[in-house]
mmCIF file of C-alpha atoms and ligand atoms in Angstrom:
data_model
loop_
_atom_site.group_PDB
_atom_site.id
_atom_site.type_symbol
_atom_site.label_atom_id
_atom_site.label_comp_id
_atom_site.label_asym_id
_atom_site.label_seq_id
_atom_site.Cartn_x
_atom_site.Cartn_y
_atom_site.Cartn_z
ATOM 1 C CA UNK A 1 -30.892 54.202 -21.923
ATOM 2 C CA UNK A 2 -28.771 54.093 -25.066
ATOM 3 C CA UNK A 3 -27.964 50.753 -26.647
ATOM 4 C CA UNK A 4 -24.587 49.083 -26.421
ATOM 5 C CA UNK A 5 -24.192 49.547 -30.178
ATOM 6 C CA UNK A 6 -24.730 53.304 -29.802
ATOM 7 C CA UNK A 7 -22.325 53.505 -26.859
ATOM 8 C CA UNK A 8 -19.731 51.551 -28.815
ATOM 9 C CA UNK A 9 -20.041 53.914 -31.784
ATOM 10 C CA UNK A 10 -19.602 56.965 -29.554
ATOM 11 C CA UNK A 11 -16.592 55.520 -27.714
ATOM 12 C CA UNK A 12 -14.934 54.428 -30.956
ATOM 13 C CA UNK A 13 -15.397 57.939 -32.386
ATOM 14 C CA UNK A 14 -13.846 59.447 -29.247
ATOM 15 C CA UNK A 15 -10.886 57.056 -29.487
ATOM 16 C CA UNK A 16 -10.412 58.002 -33.132
ATOM 17 C CA UNK A 17 -10.526 61.732 -32.266
ATOM 18 C CA UNK A 18 -7.972 61.265 -29.490
ATOM 19 C CA UNK A 19 -5.704 59.444 -31.976
ATOM 20 C CA UNK A 20 -6.053 62.250 -34.485
ATOM 21 C CA UNK A 21 -5.086 64.869 -31.898
ATOM 22 C CA UNK A 22 -1.732 63.188 -31.359
ATOM 23 C CA UNK A 23 -1.119 61.756 -34.832
ATOM 24 C CA UNK A 24 -1.710 58.103 -33.987
ATOM 25 C CA UNK A 25 -3.271 55.475 -36.227
ATOM 26 C CA UNK A 26 -6.669 54.554 -34.686
ATOM 27 C CA UNK A 27 -6.176 50.909 -35.661
ATOM 28 C CA UNK A 28 -3.448 50.718 -32.990
ATOM 29 C CA UNK A 29 -6.060 51.089 -30.255
ATOM 30 C CA UNK A 30 -8.238 48.120 -29.340
ATOM 31 C CA UNK A 31 -11.199 48.294 -27.037
ATOM 32 C CA UNK A 32 -11.646 45.750 -24.246
ATOM 33 C CA UNK A 33 -15.272 45.559 -23.082
ATOM 34 C CA UNK A 34 -15.150 45.067 -19.316
ATOM 35 C CA UNK A 35 -17.908 42.683 -18.290
ATOM 36 C CA UNK A 36 -17.707 42.291 -14.506
ATOM 37 C CA UNK A 37 -21.292 41.887 -13.191
ATOM 38 C CA UNK A 38 -22.699 42.216 -16.751
ATOM 39 C CA UNK A 39 -25.069 39.321 -17.543
ATOM 40 C CA UNK A 40 -24.298 36.997 -20.445
ATOM 41 C CA UNK A 41 -27.256 38.263 -22.508
ATOM 42 C CA UNK A 42 -25.916 41.851 -22.486
ATOM 43 C CA UNK A 43 -22.420 40.626 -23.296
ATOM 44 C CA UNK A 44 -23.832 38.756 -26.271
ATOM 45 C CA UNK A 45 -25.529 41.968 -27.418
ATOM 46 C CA UNK A 46 -22.175 43.774 -27.091
ATOM 47 C CA UNK A 47 -20.322 41.207 -29.162
ATOM 48 C CA UNK A 48 -23.030 41.328 -31.822
ATOM 49 C CA UNK A 49 -22.550 45.110 -31.852
ATOM 50 C CA UNK A 50 -18.863 44.616 -32.638
ATOM 51 C CA UNK A 51 -16.897 44.220 -29.384
ATOM 52 C CA UNK A 52 -14.008 41.887 -30.218
ATOM 53 C CA UNK A 53 -12.302 41.601 -26.811
ATOM 54 C CA UNK A 54 -13.919 41.070 -23.420
ATOM 55 C CA UNK A 55 -12.199 41.704 -20.082
ATOM 56 C CA UNK A 56 -13.121 39.883 -16.885
ATOM 57 C CA UNK A 57 -11.956 40.644 -13.333
ATOM 58 C CA UNK A 58 -13.120 37.577 -11.470
ATOM 59 C CA UNK A 59 -11.814 34.236 -12.596
ATOM 60 C CA UNK A 60 -14.839 32.126 -11.636
ATOM 61 C CA UNK A 61 -17.128 34.593 -13.404
ATOM 62 C CA UNK A 62 -14.822 34.460 -16.422
ATOM 63 C CA UNK A 63 -15.044 30.682 -16.580
ATOM 64 C CA UNK A 64 -18.831 30.673 -16.309
ATOM 65 C CA UNK A 65 -19.201 33.303 -19.025
ATOM 66 C CA UNK A 66 -16.698 31.721 -21.388
ATOM 67 C CA UNK A 67 -18.744 28.520 -21.124
ATOM 68 C CA UNK A 68 -22.073 30.313 -21.637
ATOM 69 C CA UNK A 69 -20.778 32.330 -24.588
ATOM 70 C CA UNK A 70 -18.447 29.756 -26.121
ATOM 71 C CA UNK A 71 -20.162 30.076 -29.505
ATOM 72 C CA UNK A 72 -19.073 33.724 -29.922
ATOM 73 C CA UNK A 73 -16.058 34.830 -31.938
ATOM 74 C CA UNK A 74 -14.447 36.973 -29.275
ATOM 75 C CA UNK A 75 -11.267 36.954 -27.238
ATOM 76 C CA UNK A 76 -11.209 36.951 -23.459
ATOM 77 C CA UNK A 77 -8.689 38.925 -21.449
ATOM 78 C CA UNK A 78 -8.232 38.502 -17.733
ATOM 79 C CA UNK A 79 -7.806 41.914 -16.060
ATOM 80 C CA UNK A 80 -8.318 41.247 -12.331
ATOM 81 C CA UNK A 81 -6.097 40.206 -9.466
ATOM 82 C CA UNK A 82 -5.151 36.554 -9.947
ATOM 83 C CA UNK A 83 -4.326 34.140 -7.144
ATOM 84 C CA UNK A 84 -1.681 31.607 -8.143
ATOM 85 C CA UNK A 85 -4.004 28.709 -7.373
ATOM 86 C CA UNK A 86 -6.388 30.052 -10.038
ATOM 87 C CA UNK A 87 -3.717 30.313 -12.735
ATOM 88 C CA UNK A 88 -4.897 27.038 -14.265
ATOM 89 C CA UNK A 89 -8.399 28.422 -14.844
ATOM 90 C CA UNK A 90 -6.988 31.571 -16.428
ATOM 91 C CA UNK A 91 -4.872 29.502 -18.812
ATOM 92 C CA UNK A 92 -7.894 27.365 -19.709
ATOM 93 C CA UNK A 93 -10.334 30.179 -20.390
ATOM 94 C CA UNK A 94 -8.440 33.372 -21.220
ATOM 95 C CA UNK A 95 -6.502 34.446 -24.289
ATOM 96 C CA UNK A 96 -4.417 37.068 -22.477
ATOM 97 C CA UNK A 97 -3.643 37.915 -18.839
ATOM 98 C CA UNK A 98 -3.090 41.635 -18.111
ATOM 99 C CA UNK A 99 -2.204 41.303 -14.453
ATOM 100 C CA UNK A 100 1.073 39.457 -13.935
ATOM 101 C CA UNK A 101 2.461 41.329 -10.937
ATOM 102 C CA UNK A 102 4.791 38.916 -9.143
ATOM 103 C CA UNK A 103 7.230 36.116 -9.833
ATOM 104 C CA UNK A 104 5.234 33.394 -8.046
ATOM 105 C CA UNK A 105 2.211 34.035 -10.274
ATOM 106 C CA UNK A 106 4.358 34.133 -13.425
ATOM 107 C CA UNK A 107 5.941 30.782 -12.546
ATOM 108 C CA UNK A 108 2.569 29.131 -11.934
ATOM 109 C CA UNK A 109 1.060 30.566 -15.143
ATOM 110 C CA UNK A 110 4.107 29.281 -17.016
ATOM 111 C CA UNK A 111 3.715 25.803 -15.519
ATOM 112 C CA UNK A 112 0.026 25.685 -16.430
ATOM 113 C CA UNK A 113 0.644 27.068 -19.913
ATOM 114 C CA UNK A 114 3.202 24.340 -20.622
ATOM 115 C CA UNK A 115 0.814 21.676 -19.348
ATOM 116 C CA UNK A 116 -1.859 23.052 -21.657
ATOM 117 C CA UNK A 117 0.603 23.181 -24.546
ATOM 118 C CA UNK A 118 0.181 26.877 -25.173
ATOM 119 C CA UNK A 119 2.091 30.127 -24.925
ATOM 120 C CA UNK A 120 0.048 32.687 -23.012
ATOM 121 C CA UNK A 121 0.453 36.353 -23.923
ATOM 122 C CA UNK A 122 0.736 38.430 -20.735
ATOM 123 C CA UNK A 123 1.141 42.007 -19.575
ATOM 124 C CA UNK A 124 2.966 43.038 -16.427
ATOM 125 C CA UNK A 125 0.850 45.160 -14.099
ATOM 126 C CA UNK A 126 2.630 48.152 -12.570
ATOM 127 C CA UNK A 127 1.405 49.941 -9.454
ATOM 128 C CA UNK A 128 2.114 53.380 -10.912
ATOM 129 C CA UNK A 129 0.544 55.304 -8.016
ATOM 130 C CA UNK A 130 2.304 53.253 -5.330
ATOM 131 C CA UNK A 131 -1.080 52.515 -3.733
ATOM 132 C CA UNK A 132 -1.316 49.972 -0.920
ATOM 133 C CA UNK A 133 -4.784 48.887 -2.098
ATOM 134 C CA UNK A 134 -3.684 48.056 -5.637
ATOM 135 C CA UNK A 135 -1.832 45.154 -7.164
ATOM 136 C CA UNK A 136 1.118 45.610 -9.455
ATOM 137 C CA UNK A 137 4.864 45.530 -9.239
ATOM 138 C CA UNK A 138 6.653 48.723 -8.253
ATOM 139 C CA UNK A 139 8.350 50.588 -11.104
ATOM 140 C CA UNK A 140 11.693 49.844 -9.385
ATOM 141 C CA UNK A 141 11.059 46.079 -9.357
ATOM 142 C CA UNK A 142 9.722 46.012 -12.938
ATOM 143 C CA UNK A 143 13.010 45.331 -14.790
ATOM 144 C CA UNK A 144 13.766 42.349 -12.546
ATOM 145 C CA UNK A 145 10.280 40.886 -12.942
ATOM 146 C CA UNK A 146 10.409 41.519 -16.686
ATOM 147 C CA UNK A 147 13.649 39.524 -16.966
ATOM 148 C CA UNK A 148 12.127 36.592 -15.098
ATOM 149 C CA UNK A 149 8.893 36.556 -17.108
ATOM 150 C CA UNK A 150 10.730 36.978 -20.421
ATOM 151 C CA UNK A 151 12.719 33.842 -19.654
ATOM 152 C CA UNK A 152 9.609 31.668 -19.288
ATOM 153 C CA UNK A 153 8.775 29.620 -22.369
ATOM 154 C CA UNK A 154 5.072 29.329 -21.552
ATOM 155 C CA UNK A 155 4.544 33.090 -21.410
ATOM 156 C CA UNK A 156 5.046 35.860 -23.972
ATOM 157 C CA UNK A 157 5.344 39.358 -22.500
ATOM 158 C CA UNK A 158 3.508 41.830 -24.721
ATOM 159 C CA UNK A 159 3.601 44.986 -22.600
ATOM 160 C CA UNK A 160 2.375 46.682 -19.455
ATOM 161 C CA UNK A 161 -0.889 47.421 -17.667
ATOM 162 C CA UNK A 162 -1.814 49.988 -15.023
ATOM 163 C CA UNK A 163 -4.733 51.263 -13.001
ATOM 164 C CA UNK A 164 -3.743 54.758 -11.843
ATOM 165 C CA UNK A 165 -5.135 56.384 -8.666
ATOM 166 C CA UNK A 166 -8.745 57.407 -9.232
ATOM 167 C CA UNK A 167 -9.440 61.127 -9.523
ATOM 168 C CA UNK A 168 -12.529 62.785 -10.954
ATOM 169 C CA UNK A 169 -10.437 64.821 -13.393
ATOM 170 C CA UNK A 170 -9.110 62.526 -16.146
ATOM 171 C CA UNK A 171 -6.136 64.855 -16.679
ATOM 172 C CA UNK A 172 -4.776 63.832 -13.290
ATOM 173 C CA UNK A 173 -4.154 60.340 -14.683
ATOM 174 C CA UNK A 174 -1.975 61.666 -17.519
ATOM 175 C CA UNK A 175 1.356 61.577 -15.623
ATOM 176 C CA UNK A 176 0.714 57.940 -14.691
ATOM 177 C CA UNK A 177 -0.133 56.938 -18.249
ATOM 178 C CA UNK A 178 3.005 58.690 -19.402
ATOM 179 C CA UNK A 179 5.009 56.897 -16.734
ATOM 180 C CA UNK A 180 3.746 53.533 -17.991
ATOM 181 C CA UNK A 181 4.683 54.399 -21.566
ATOM 182 C CA UNK A 182 8.171 55.470 -20.477
ATOM 183 C CA UNK A 183 8.595 52.269 -18.459
ATOM 184 C CA UNK A 184 7.730 50.271 -21.590
ATOM 185 C CA UNK A 185 10.215 52.315 -23.648
ATOM 186 C CA UNK A 186 12.858 51.495 -21.029
ATOM 187 C CA UNK A 187 12.162 47.757 -21.260
ATOM 188 C CA UNK A 188 12.276 47.880 -25.069
ATOM 189 C CA UNK A 189 15.790 49.293 -25.000
ATOM 190 C CA UNK A 190 17.091 46.125 -23.319
ATOM 191 C CA UNK A 191 14.696 43.568 -24.782
ATOM 192 C CA UNK A 192 15.998 41.050 -27.339
ATOM 193 C CA UNK A 193 12.773 41.466 -29.367
ATOM 194 C CA UNK A 194 11.503 45.006 -28.670
ATOM 195 C CA UNK A 195 8.860 44.682 -31.420
ATOM 196 C CA UNK A 196 6.993 42.148 -29.273
ATOM 197 C CA UNK A 197 6.544 44.759 -26.531
ATOM 198 C CA UNK A 198 3.807 46.924 -27.928
ATOM 199 C CA UNK A 199 0.817 46.811 -25.590
ATOM 200 C CA UNK A 200 -0.116 49.481 -23.067
ATOM 201 C CA UNK A 201 -3.320 48.479 -21.281
ATOM 202 C CA UNK A 202 -4.508 51.704 -19.714
ATOM 203 C CA UNK A 203 -7.563 53.952 -19.617
ATOM 204 C CA UNK A 204 -11.124 53.266 -18.425
ATOM 205 C CA UNK A 205 -14.529 54.869 -19.001
ATOM 206 C CA UNK A 206 -13.687 58.248 -17.508
ATOM 207 C CA UNK A 207 -10.114 58.711 -18.751
ATOM 208 C CA UNK A 208 -9.589 56.612 -21.904
ATOM 209 C CA UNK A 209 -9.067 59.617 -24.178
ATOM 210 C CA UNK A 210 -6.145 60.824 -22.080
ATOM 211 C CA UNK A 211 -4.775 57.265 -22.079
ATOM 212 C CA UNK A 212 -5.039 57.086 -25.878
ATOM 213 C CA UNK A 213 -3.223 60.410 -26.203
ATOM 214 C CA UNK A 214 -0.446 58.919 -24.068
ATOM 215 C CA UNK A 215 -0.119 55.734 -26.106
ATOM 216 C CA UNK A 216 -2.702 53.209 -24.892
ATOM 217 C CA UNK A 217 -3.177 50.223 -27.214
ATOM 218 C CA UNK A 218 -5.807 48.450 -25.083
ATOM 219 C CA UNK A 219 -8.440 50.572 -23.332
ATOM 220 C CA UNK A 220 -10.582 48.741 -20.765
ATOM 221 C CA UNK A 221 -14.112 50.107 -20.799
ATOM 222 C CA UNK A 222 -17.053 48.961 -18.690
ATOM 223 C CA UNK A 223 -19.679 51.514 -17.640
ATOM 224 C CA UNK A 224 -19.463 53.749 -20.725
ATOM 225 C CA UNK A 225 -20.317 50.677 -22.779
ATOM 226 C CA UNK A 226 -22.662 48.533 -20.681
ATOM 227 C CA UNK A 227 -24.071 51.153 -18.259
ATOM 228 C CA UNK A 228 -23.694 51.506 -14.492
ATOM 229 C CA UNK A 229 -22.862 48.336 -12.611
ATOM 230 C CA UNK A 230 -24.928 47.065 -9.723
ATOM 231 C CA UNK A 231 -22.806 47.147 -6.555
ATOM 232 C CA UNK A 232 -21.087 43.805 -6.210
ATOM 233 C CA UNK A 233 -21.153 43.595 -2.421
ATOM 234 C CA UNK A 234 -24.104 45.657 -1.201
ATOM 235 C CA UNK A 235 -23.359 46.857 2.340
HETATM 236 C C1 PLP B 301 -13.844 47.734 -13.790
HETATM 237 C C2 PLP B 301 -12.549 47.861 -14.461
HETATM 238 C C3 PLP B 301 -12.402 48.589 -15.644
HETATM 239 C C4 PLP B 301 -13.548 49.350 -16.308
HETATM 240 O O1 PLP B 301 -14.000 50.376 -15.497
HETATM 241 P P1 PLP B 301 -15.111 51.423 -16.042
HETATM 242 O O2 PLP B 301 -14.854 52.619 -15.221
HETATM 243 O O3 PLP B 301 -16.418 50.783 -15.765
HETATM 244 O O4 PLP B 301 -14.870 51.615 -17.466
HETATM 245 C C5 PLP B 301 -11.160 48.618 -16.243
HETATM 246 N N1 PLP B 301 -10.104 47.968 -15.723
HETATM 247 C C6 PLP B 301 -10.195 47.255 -14.589
HETATM 248 C C7 PLP B 301 -8.996 46.562 -14.078
HETATM 249 C C8 PLP B 301 -11.414 47.192 -13.917
HETATM 250 O O5 PLP B 301 -11.489 46.493 -12.790
#
């Protein structure tokens, strides 16, 4: 099995190549190492190899790992579905939340952020494939949700996030990545500070190059970096 450092080098080179193909500056693309089910010792190895941002899906797991790895210079992004009653934990342990998908969650995150005396950078998650099994606001409801979240003093909207329908062929995700970029362009046209809206969190192990070609600024990569995950809920 290759080391995390080797995997990181290969992924970074592929991101840089994808940038070159479309004339983007590679420094615009940041890698989020997705650590669900990955033990703290491997995460530590990843950070020592140069991973600067970690992404967690499960809030309890995030809290445990942030405590175990509190000595590391790394930022933690929350990328999973968040229940409103867990918003407090997310505010306490995470630097950014990628998955604001409804007003009730935004209001609770805002309340907790104010109590903690911080402004939490967030992304709005869009259900680009209109899938019943996935979280995210519909593209139609996005402008309304964006207006609400933008008005909250405890939150700072930085962009959008999506998890397109899974297909083997990474090219099949391209229209969804493009849709997310166009939705962000649409929001920028009406935003008071369009420069603050710059993040597109999209692309995973099997399709990150396509995502980068379509404008991703945060790619969320798990298996290509840390190896195959053990099944979380063995049947
Ligand atoms: C698991 C996960 C990823 C990473 O998936 P890989 O295919 O392992 O790279 C990215 N984003 C989200 C939201 C995830 O849940």
